[in-house]
mmCIF file of C-alpha atoms and ligand atoms in Angstrom:
data_model
loop_
_atom_site.group_PDB
_atom_site.id
_atom_site.type_symbol
_atom_site.label_atom_id
_atom_site.label_comp_id
_atom_site.label_asym_id
_atom_site.label_seq_id
_atom_site.Cartn_x
_atom_site.Cartn_y
_atom_site.Cartn_z
ATOM 1 C CA MET B 188 -62.704 -44.212 -50.645
ATOM 2 C CA SER B 189 -66.151 -43.990 -52.136
ATOM 3 C CA ARG B 190 -65.881 -43.621 -55.917
ATOM 4 C CA PRO B 191 -63.886 -45.902 -58.245
ATOM 5 C CA ALA B 192 -61.947 -42.787 -59.295
ATOM 6 C CA ASP B 193 -60.747 -42.334 -55.699
ATOM 7 C CA ARG B 194 -58.449 -45.310 -56.226
ATOM 8 C CA ILE B 195 -56.434 -43.336 -58.779
ATOM 9 C CA LEU B 196 -53.406 -41.473 -57.451
ATOM 10 C CA VAL B 197 -51.857 -39.360 -60.194
ATOM 11 C CA ALA B 198 -48.051 -39.235 -60.211
ATOM 12 C CA LEU B 199 -47.188 -35.591 -60.872
ATOM 13 C CA ASP B 200 -43.810 -36.382 -62.399
ATOM 14 C CA VAL B 201 -43.202 -33.021 -64.013
ATOM 15 C CA SER B 202 -40.433 -30.573 -63.332
ATOM 16 C CA ASP B 203 -42.252 -27.309 -62.928
ATOM 17 C CA PHE B 204 -44.830 -26.046 -60.538
ATOM 18 C CA GLU B 205 -47.058 -24.445 -63.189
ATOM 19 C CA THR B 206 -47.529 -27.713 -65.122
ATOM 20 C CA ALA B 207 -48.109 -29.635 -61.898
ATOM 21 C CA PHE B 208 -50.700 -27.161 -60.702
ATOM 22 C CA ARG B 209 -52.444 -27.171 -64.078
ATOM 23 C CA LEU B 210 -52.672 -30.980 -63.956
ATOM 24 C CA PHE B 211 -53.907 -30.824 -60.368
ATOM 25 C CA ALA B 212 -56.608 -28.254 -61.172
ATOM 26 C CA SER B 213 -57.953 -30.151 -64.173
ATOM 27 C CA LEU B 214 -57.817 -33.634 -62.626
ATOM 28 C CA THR B 215 -58.715 -33.078 -58.995
ATOM 29 C CA ASP B 216 -62.439 -33.841 -59.441
ATOM 30 C CA HIS B 217 -61.672 -37.026 -61.364
ATOM 31 C CA VAL B 218 -59.133 -38.818 -59.160
ATOM 32 C CA GLY B 219 -58.477 -39.664 -55.506
ATOM 33 C CA GLY B 220 -55.210 -37.833 -54.944
ATOM 34 C CA PHE B 221 -51.848 -36.768 -56.246
ATOM 35 C CA LYS B 222 -48.405 -38.204 -55.759
ATOM 36 C CA VAL B 223 -45.571 -35.755 -55.339
ATOM 37 C CA GLY B 224 -42.328 -37.572 -55.998
ATOM 38 C CA LYS B 225 -38.685 -36.769 -56.294
ATOM 39 C CA GLU B 226 -38.800 -34.968 -59.649
ATOM 40 C CA LEU B 227 -41.390 -32.377 -58.656
ATOM 41 C CA PHE B 228 -40.226 -32.088 -55.055
ATOM 42 C CA VAL B 229 -36.656 -31.338 -56.023
ATOM 43 C CA ALA B 230 -37.493 -29.173 -59.025
ATOM 44 C CA ALA B 231 -40.388 -27.133 -57.713
ATOM 45 C CA GLY B 232 -40.439 -27.501 -53.954
ATOM 46 C CA PHE B 233 -38.125 -24.587 -53.416
ATOM 47 C CA HIS B 234 -39.602 -21.641 -55.279
ATOM 48 C CA THR B 235 -43.227 -20.830 -54.667
ATOM 49 C CA ASP B 236 -43.014 -17.671 -52.622
ATOM 50 C CA GLY B 237 -42.157 -19.618 -49.515
ATOM 51 C CA ARG B 238 -45.271 -21.777 -49.714
ATOM 52 C CA ASP B 239 -44.370 -24.966 -51.391
ATOM 53 C CA PHE B 240 -46.463 -27.027 -53.708
ATOM 54 C CA ILE B 241 -47.500 -29.520 -51.034
ATOM 55 C CA ASP B 242 -48.920 -26.752 -48.833
ATOM 56 C CA ARG B 243 -51.014 -25.537 -51.751
ATOM 57 C CA LEU B 244 -52.479 -28.993 -52.346
ATOM 58 C CA VAL B 245 -53.067 -29.753 -48.656
ATOM 59 C CA GLU B 246 -54.778 -26.380 -48.277
ATOM 60 C CA GLN B 247 -57.263 -27.459 -50.933
ATOM 61 C CA GLU B 248 -58.012 -30.651 -48.999
ATOM 62 C CA CYS B 249 -56.366 -32.822 -51.622
ATOM 63 C CA ASN B 250 -54.945 -36.234 -50.686
ATOM 64 C CA VAL B 251 -51.199 -35.830 -51.124
ATOM 65 C CA PHE B 252 -49.018 -38.929 -51.343
ATOM 66 C CA LEU B 253 -45.446 -37.837 -50.623
ATOM 67 C CA ASP B 254 -43.409 -40.377 -52.583
ATOM 68 C CA MET B 255 -39.893 -39.717 -51.324
ATOM 69 C CA LYS B 256 -39.216 -43.411 -50.618
ATOM 70 C CA PHE B 257 -37.250 -42.640 -47.459
ATOM 71 C CA HIS B 258 -34.316 -45.023 -47.006
ATOM 72 C CA ASP B 259 -31.867 -43.918 -44.329
ATOM 73 C CA ILE B 260 -30.946 -44.515 -40.710
ATOM 74 C CA PRO B 261 -33.949 -44.630 -38.353
ATOM 75 C CA ASN B 262 -33.249 -41.244 -36.759
ATOM 76 C CA THR B 263 -33.088 -39.445 -40.110
ATOM 77 C CA VAL B 264 -36.198 -41.160 -41.465
ATOM 78 C CA ALA B 265 -38.111 -40.349 -38.272
ATOM 79 C CA GLY B 266 -37.198 -36.668 -38.676
ATOM 80 C CA ALA B 267 -38.336 -36.641 -42.296
ATOM 81 C CA VAL B 268 -41.613 -38.373 -41.366
ATOM 82 C CA ARG B 269 -42.243 -35.835 -38.597
ATOM 83 C CA ALA B 270 -41.815 -33.012 -41.122
ATOM 84 C CA ALA B 271 -44.107 -34.697 -43.658
ATOM 85 C CA THR B 272 -46.729 -35.255 -40.956
ATOM 86 C CA ARG B 273 -46.577 -31.601 -39.939
ATOM 87 C CA ALA B 274 -47.017 -30.660 -43.615
ATOM 88 C CA GLY B 275 -50.289 -32.624 -43.627
ATOM 89 C CA VAL B 276 -49.587 -35.277 -46.238
ATOM 90 C CA TRP B 277 -52.141 -38.082 -46.453
ATOM 91 C CA MET B 278 -49.720 -40.890 -47.372
ATOM 92 C CA LEU B 279 -45.936 -41.263 -47.362
ATOM 93 C CA ASN B 280 -43.527 -44.073 -48.056
ATOM 94 C CA VAL B 281 -40.275 -45.607 -46.886
ATOM 95 C CA HIS B 282 -38.240 -48.445 -48.375
ATOM 96 C CA ALA B 283 -38.994 -51.745 -46.628
ATOM 97 C CA SER B 284 -35.379 -52.734 -47.293
ATOM 98 C CA GLY B 285 -34.390 -50.003 -44.803
ATOM 99 C CA GLY B 286 -35.208 -52.655 -42.218
ATOM 100 C CA ARG B 287 -37.293 -53.208 -39.120
ATOM 101 C CA GLU B 288 -35.933 -50.461 -36.927
ATOM 102 C CA MET B 289 -36.252 -47.844 -39.652
ATOM 103 C CA MET B 290 -39.866 -48.782 -40.476
ATOM 104 C CA ARG B 291 -40.799 -48.782 -36.783
ATOM 105 C CA ALA B 292 -39.215 -45.356 -36.343
ATOM 106 C CA ALA B 293 -41.245 -44.054 -39.301
ATOM 107 C CA VAL B 294 -44.542 -45.369 -37.911
ATOM 108 C CA GLN B 295 -43.798 -44.064 -34.436
ATOM 109 C CA ALA B 296 -42.828 -40.618 -35.768
ATOM 110 C CA ALA B 297 -46.050 -40.377 -37.781
ATOM 111 C CA HIS B 298 -48.207 -41.358 -34.826
ATOM 112 C CA GLU B 299 -46.481 -39.237 -32.187
ATOM 113 C CA THR B 300 -46.481 -36.132 -34.377
ATOM 114 C CA SER B 301 -50.100 -36.467 -35.452
ATOM 115 C CA THR B 302 -51.235 -37.115 -31.874
ATOM 116 C CA ARG B 303 -49.379 -34.016 -30.707
ATOM 117 C CA LEU B 304 -51.012 -31.941 -33.455
ATOM 118 C CA GLY B 305 -54.427 -33.506 -32.933
ATOM 119 C CA LYS B 306 -54.737 -34.711 -36.512
ATOM 120 C CA LYS B 307 -55.077 -37.990 -38.350
ATOM 121 C CA PRO B 308 -51.741 -39.747 -38.932
ATOM 122 C CA PRO B 309 -50.579 -40.134 -42.521
ATOM 123 C CA LEU B 310 -50.744 -43.607 -44.014
ATOM 124 C CA VAL B 311 -47.227 -45.054 -43.964
ATOM 125 C CA VAL B 312 -46.559 -47.538 -46.752
ATOM 126 C CA ALA B 313 -43.380 -49.458 -47.502
ATOM 127 C CA VAL B 314 -41.886 -49.859 -50.970
ATOM 128 C CA THR B 315 -41.106 -53.526 -51.529
ATOM 129 C CA VAL B 316 -39.485 -54.061 -54.941
ATOM 130 C CA LEU B 317 -39.623 -51.277 -57.547
ATOM 131 C CA THR B 318 -41.925 -52.137 -60.437
ATOM 132 C CA SER B 319 -39.091 -51.253 -62.822
ATOM 133 C CA LEU B 320 -37.102 -54.300 -61.620
ATOM 134 C CA ASN B 321 -37.437 -57.891 -62.820
ATOM 135 C CA THR B 322 -35.818 -61.157 -61.669
ATOM 136 C CA GLN B 323 -32.611 -60.493 -63.587
ATOM 137 C CA ASP B 324 -32.252 -56.994 -62.109
ATOM 138 C CA LEU B 325 -32.690 -58.431 -58.606
ATOM 139 C CA HIS B 326 -30.012 -61.053 -59.212
ATOM 140 C CA GLU B 327 -27.609 -58.328 -60.324
ATOM 141 C CA ILE B 328 -27.990 -56.568 -56.974
ATOM 142 C CA GLY B 329 -27.618 -59.805 -55.040
ATOM 143 C CA LEU B 330 -31.256 -60.606 -54.277
ATOM 144 C CA VAL B 331 -31.957 -64.241 -55.037
ATOM 145 C CA GLY B 332 -35.406 -65.540 -55.968
ATOM 146 C CA THR B 333 -38.248 -63.954 -57.858
ATOM 147 C CA PRO B 334 -39.598 -60.423 -57.311
ATOM 148 C CA GLU B 335 -42.700 -62.010 -55.740
ATOM 149 C CA GLU B 336 -40.606 -63.830 -53.129
ATOM 150 C CA SER B 337 -38.824 -60.597 -52.157
ATOM 151 C CA VAL B 338 -42.091 -58.644 -52.178
ATOM 152 C CA LEU B 339 -43.793 -61.149 -49.863
ATOM 153 C CA ARG B 340 -40.859 -61.325 -47.449
ATOM 154 C CA LEU B 341 -40.713 -57.507 -47.242
ATOM 155 C CA SER B 342 -44.508 -57.195 -46.937
ATOM 156 C CA VAL B 343 -44.627 -59.551 -43.957
ATOM 157 C CA LEU B 344 -41.786 -57.617 -42.290
ATOM 158 C CA ALA B 345 -43.476 -54.288 -43.045
ATOM 159 C CA LYS B 346 -46.746 -55.472 -41.531
ATOM 160 C CA ASP B 347 -44.909 -56.612 -38.428
ATOM 161 C CA CYS B 348 -43.462 -53.085 -38.096
ATOM 162 C CA GLY B 349 -46.947 -51.558 -38.055
ATOM 163 C CA VAL B 350 -46.984 -49.903 -41.476
ATOM 164 C CA ASP B 351 -50.361 -49.532 -43.176
ATOM 165 C CA GLY B 352 -49.464 -51.292 -46.408
ATOM 166 C CA VAL B 353 -46.965 -51.709 -49.182
ATOM 167 C CA VAL B 354 -46.115 -50.420 -52.621
ATOM 168 C CA ALA B 355 -45.873 -53.387 -54.984
ATOM 169 C CA SER B 356 -46.839 -54.457 -58.455
ATOM 170 C CA ALA B 357 -50.394 -55.610 -59.058
ATOM 171 C CA GLN B 358 -48.835 -58.940 -60.042
ATOM 172 C CA GLU B 359 -48.075 -59.551 -56.355
ATOM 173 C CA ALA B 360 -51.217 -58.002 -54.863
ATOM 174 C CA ALA B 361 -53.268 -61.168 -54.425
ATOM 175 C CA ALA B 362 -50.407 -62.974 -52.672
ATOM 176 C CA ILE B 363 -49.811 -59.974 -50.375
ATOM 177 C CA LYS B 364 -53.480 -59.886 -49.395
ATOM 178 C CA ARG B 365 -53.381 -63.633 -48.690
ATOM 179 C CA GLU B 366 -50.253 -63.285 -46.497
ATOM 180 C CA CYS B 367 -50.972 -59.981 -44.781
ATOM 181 C CA GLY B 368 -54.775 -59.716 -44.739
ATOM 182 C CA ALA B 369 -57.401 -57.771 -46.640
ATOM 183 C CA ASP B 370 -56.906 -54.571 -44.612
ATOM 184 C CA PHE B 371 -53.213 -54.311 -45.420
ATOM 185 C CA LEU B 372 -53.086 -51.714 -48.229
ATOM 186 C CA VAL B 373 -51.564 -52.515 -51.603
ATOM 187 C CA VAL B 374 -50.597 -49.436 -53.594
ATOM 188 C CA SER B 375 -49.558 -50.296 -57.139
ATOM 189 C CA PRO B 376 -47.586 -48.395 -59.761
ATOM 190 C CA GLY B 377 -46.705 -49.961 -63.100
ATOM 191 C CA ILE B 378 -50.270 -49.473 -64.357
ATOM 192 C CA ARG B 379 -50.846 -49.286 -68.081
ATOM 193 C CA PRO B 380 -54.158 -49.356 -69.981
ATOM 194 C CA ALA B 381 -54.114 -52.197 -72.539
ATOM 195 C CA GLY B 382 -51.572 -51.418 -75.264
ATOM 196 C CA GLY B 383 -50.012 -48.540 -73.290
ATOM 197 C CA ASP B 384 -46.299 -47.767 -73.586
ATOM 198 C CA PRO B 385 -44.528 -49.533 -70.682
ATOM 199 C CA GLY B 386 -41.669 -46.991 -70.563
ATOM 200 C CA ASP B 387 -39.234 -48.106 -67.856
ATOM 201 C CA GLN B 388 -41.783 -50.249 -65.999
ATOM 202 C CA LYS B 389 -41.330 -54.041 -66.122
ATOM 203 C CA ARG B 390 -43.947 -55.564 -63.762
ATOM 204 C CA LEU B 391 -47.075 -54.162 -65.344
ATOM 205 C CA SER B 392 -50.846 -54.479 -65.053
ATOM 206 C CA THR B 393 -53.914 -52.906 -66.604
ATOM 207 C CA PRO B 394 -56.148 -50.882 -64.244
ATOM 208 C CA GLY B 395 -58.906 -53.498 -64.394
ATOM 209 C CA ASN B 396 -56.573 -56.370 -63.643
ATOM 210 C CA ALA B 397 -55.007 -54.448 -60.748
ATOM 211 C CA VAL B 398 -58.416 -54.015 -59.139
ATOM 212 C CA ARG B 399 -59.310 -57.672 -59.683
ATOM 213 C CA CYS B 400 -55.999 -58.638 -58.034
ATOM 214 C CA GLY B 401 -56.942 -56.644 -54.922
ATOM 215 C CA CYS B 402 -54.941 -53.394 -55.297
ATOM 216 C CA ASP B 403 -56.414 -50.625 -53.184
ATOM 217 C CA TYR B 404 -54.783 -47.656 -54.919
ATOM 218 C CA LEU B 405 -53.346 -47.364 -58.424
ATOM 219 C CA VAL B 406 -50.461 -44.937 -58.907
ATOM 220 C CA ILE B 407 -50.656 -43.694 -62.476
ATOM 221 C CA GLY B 408 -48.334 -41.187 -64.054
ATOM 222 C CA ARG B 409 -47.559 -41.052 -67.759
ATOM 223 C CA PRO B 410 -50.752 -42.778 -69.017
ATOM 224 C CA ILE B 411 -52.636 -39.761 -67.603
ATOM 225 C CA THR B 412 -50.166 -36.876 -67.470
ATOM 226 C CA GLN B 413 -48.803 -37.460 -70.972
ATOM 227 C CA ALA B 414 -52.162 -38.285 -72.566
ATOM 228 C CA LYS B 415 -53.491 -35.876 -75.205
ATOM 229 C CA ASP B 416 -56.473 -35.354 -72.902
ATOM 230 C CA PRO B 417 -55.479 -36.168 -69.293
ATOM 231 C CA VAL B 418 -59.029 -35.749 -67.956
ATOM 232 C CA GLN B 419 -60.442 -38.173 -70.527
ATOM 233 C CA ALA B 420 -57.646 -40.648 -69.747
ATOM 234 C CA ALA B 421 -58.505 -40.482 -66.025
ATOM 235 C CA VAL B 422 -62.233 -40.844 -66.731
ATOM 236 C CA ASP B 423 -61.591 -43.895 -68.935
ATOM 237 C CA ILE B 424 -59.389 -45.512 -66.274
ATOM 238 C CA ALA B 425 -62.013 -44.845 -63.591
ATOM 239 C CA ALA B 426 -64.609 -46.552 -65.815
ATOM 240 C CA GLU B 427 -62.325 -49.577 -66.195
ATOM 241 C CA ILE B 428 -61.854 -49.668 -62.401
ATOM 242 C CA ALA B 429 -65.613 -49.445 -61.849
ATOM 243 C CA ALA B 430 -66.278 -52.282 -64.277
ATOM 244 C CA ALA B 431 -63.635 -54.498 -62.658
ATOM 245 C CA ALA B 432 -64.820 -53.690 -59.117
ATOM 246 C CA SER B 433 -68.429 -54.585 -59.923
ATOM 247 C CA ARG B 434 -67.604 -58.117 -61.086
HETATM 248 O O1 C5P K 594 -45.513 -42.881 -65.246
HETATM 249 P P1 C5P K 594 -45.769 -44.098 -64.401
HETATM 250 O O2 C5P K 594 -47.235 -44.477 -64.352
HETATM 251 O O3 C5P K 594 -44.864 -45.263 -64.729
HETATM 252 O O4 C5P K 594 -45.389 -43.602 -62.919
HETATM 253 C C1 C5P K 594 -45.292 -44.465 -61.812
HETATM 254 C C2 C5P K 594 -44.928 -43.683 -60.604
HETATM 255 O O5 C5P K 594 -44.866 -44.554 -59.488
HETATM 256 C C3 C5P K 594 -43.584 -42.964 -60.669
HETATM 257 O O6 C5P K 594 -43.757 -41.707 -60.035
HETATM 258 C C4 C5P K 594 -42.647 -43.809 -59.838
HETATM 259 O O7 C5P K 594 -41.692 -43.031 -59.153
HETATM 260 C C5 C5P K 594 -43.609 -44.445 -58.836
HETATM 261 N N1 C5P K 594 -43.211 -45.747 -58.288
HETATM 262 C C6 C5P K 594 -42.932 -46.839 -59.089
HETATM 263 N N2 C5P K 594 -42.566 -48.035 -58.503
HETATM 264 C C7 C5P K 594 -42.515 -48.161 -57.184
HETATM 265 C C8 C5P K 594 -42.817 -47.062 -56.370
HETATM 266 C C9 C5P K 594 -43.175 -45.862 -56.974
HETATM 267 O O8 C5P K 594 -43.027 -46.761 -60.309
HETATM 268 N N3 C5P K 594 -42.253 -49.329 -56.615
#
């Protein structure tokens, strides 16, 4: 990561390949990578003349974050991680609430497959608590305590399983770094420039605040992809990151 803009991972949450590729082509020089999540993967992953969207991005040496949030039995997750590693993704994620054995299986699958292929392993990060959930939502699903308490408990477990970092809100980033160390990556969605529409996100932060809190990567979707001028939106966010990082 050398430029402030490299900390921006654009969430390509669109449902067709053409729009996704257009966003990729216009933004690729202005951001650090692209997140392919469930919407695009399910909608567009199946129909690009046999070469799926991820192959196209990897071919162009783009950092692809495969955001499928794997949450299944260890054997199934390991198989999915092996496939993602073969596809050449740069980062992938699993749910920390899938437990110790599942996270260990994911890390082991990534390392064994990349060693066999002679390439760098993908970064494996664990989703702690979705940024669309607040304390009340957690209580409804039987998780007592605040989001921060759950995030910290899951981060410590994830670190113990050998994952490279966690996905969490910027609001928890400083505490995660304190508990798990500066090298443990914090990848944060729920980013909104000041005054931005929160949409379904509940644990929010501005780009500048996220950087000051210690987030390594900012996952940003709608504030860029739905902006009138996505490139300008990315450039403005990169400037805010640069200003915050230089303080
Ligand atoms: O459009 P917006 O900036 O809210 O997009 C955030 C992206 O980050 C979405 O693709 C969402 O799936 C993803 N994400 C999230 N919260 C998590 C993990 C991933 O919002 N904990």
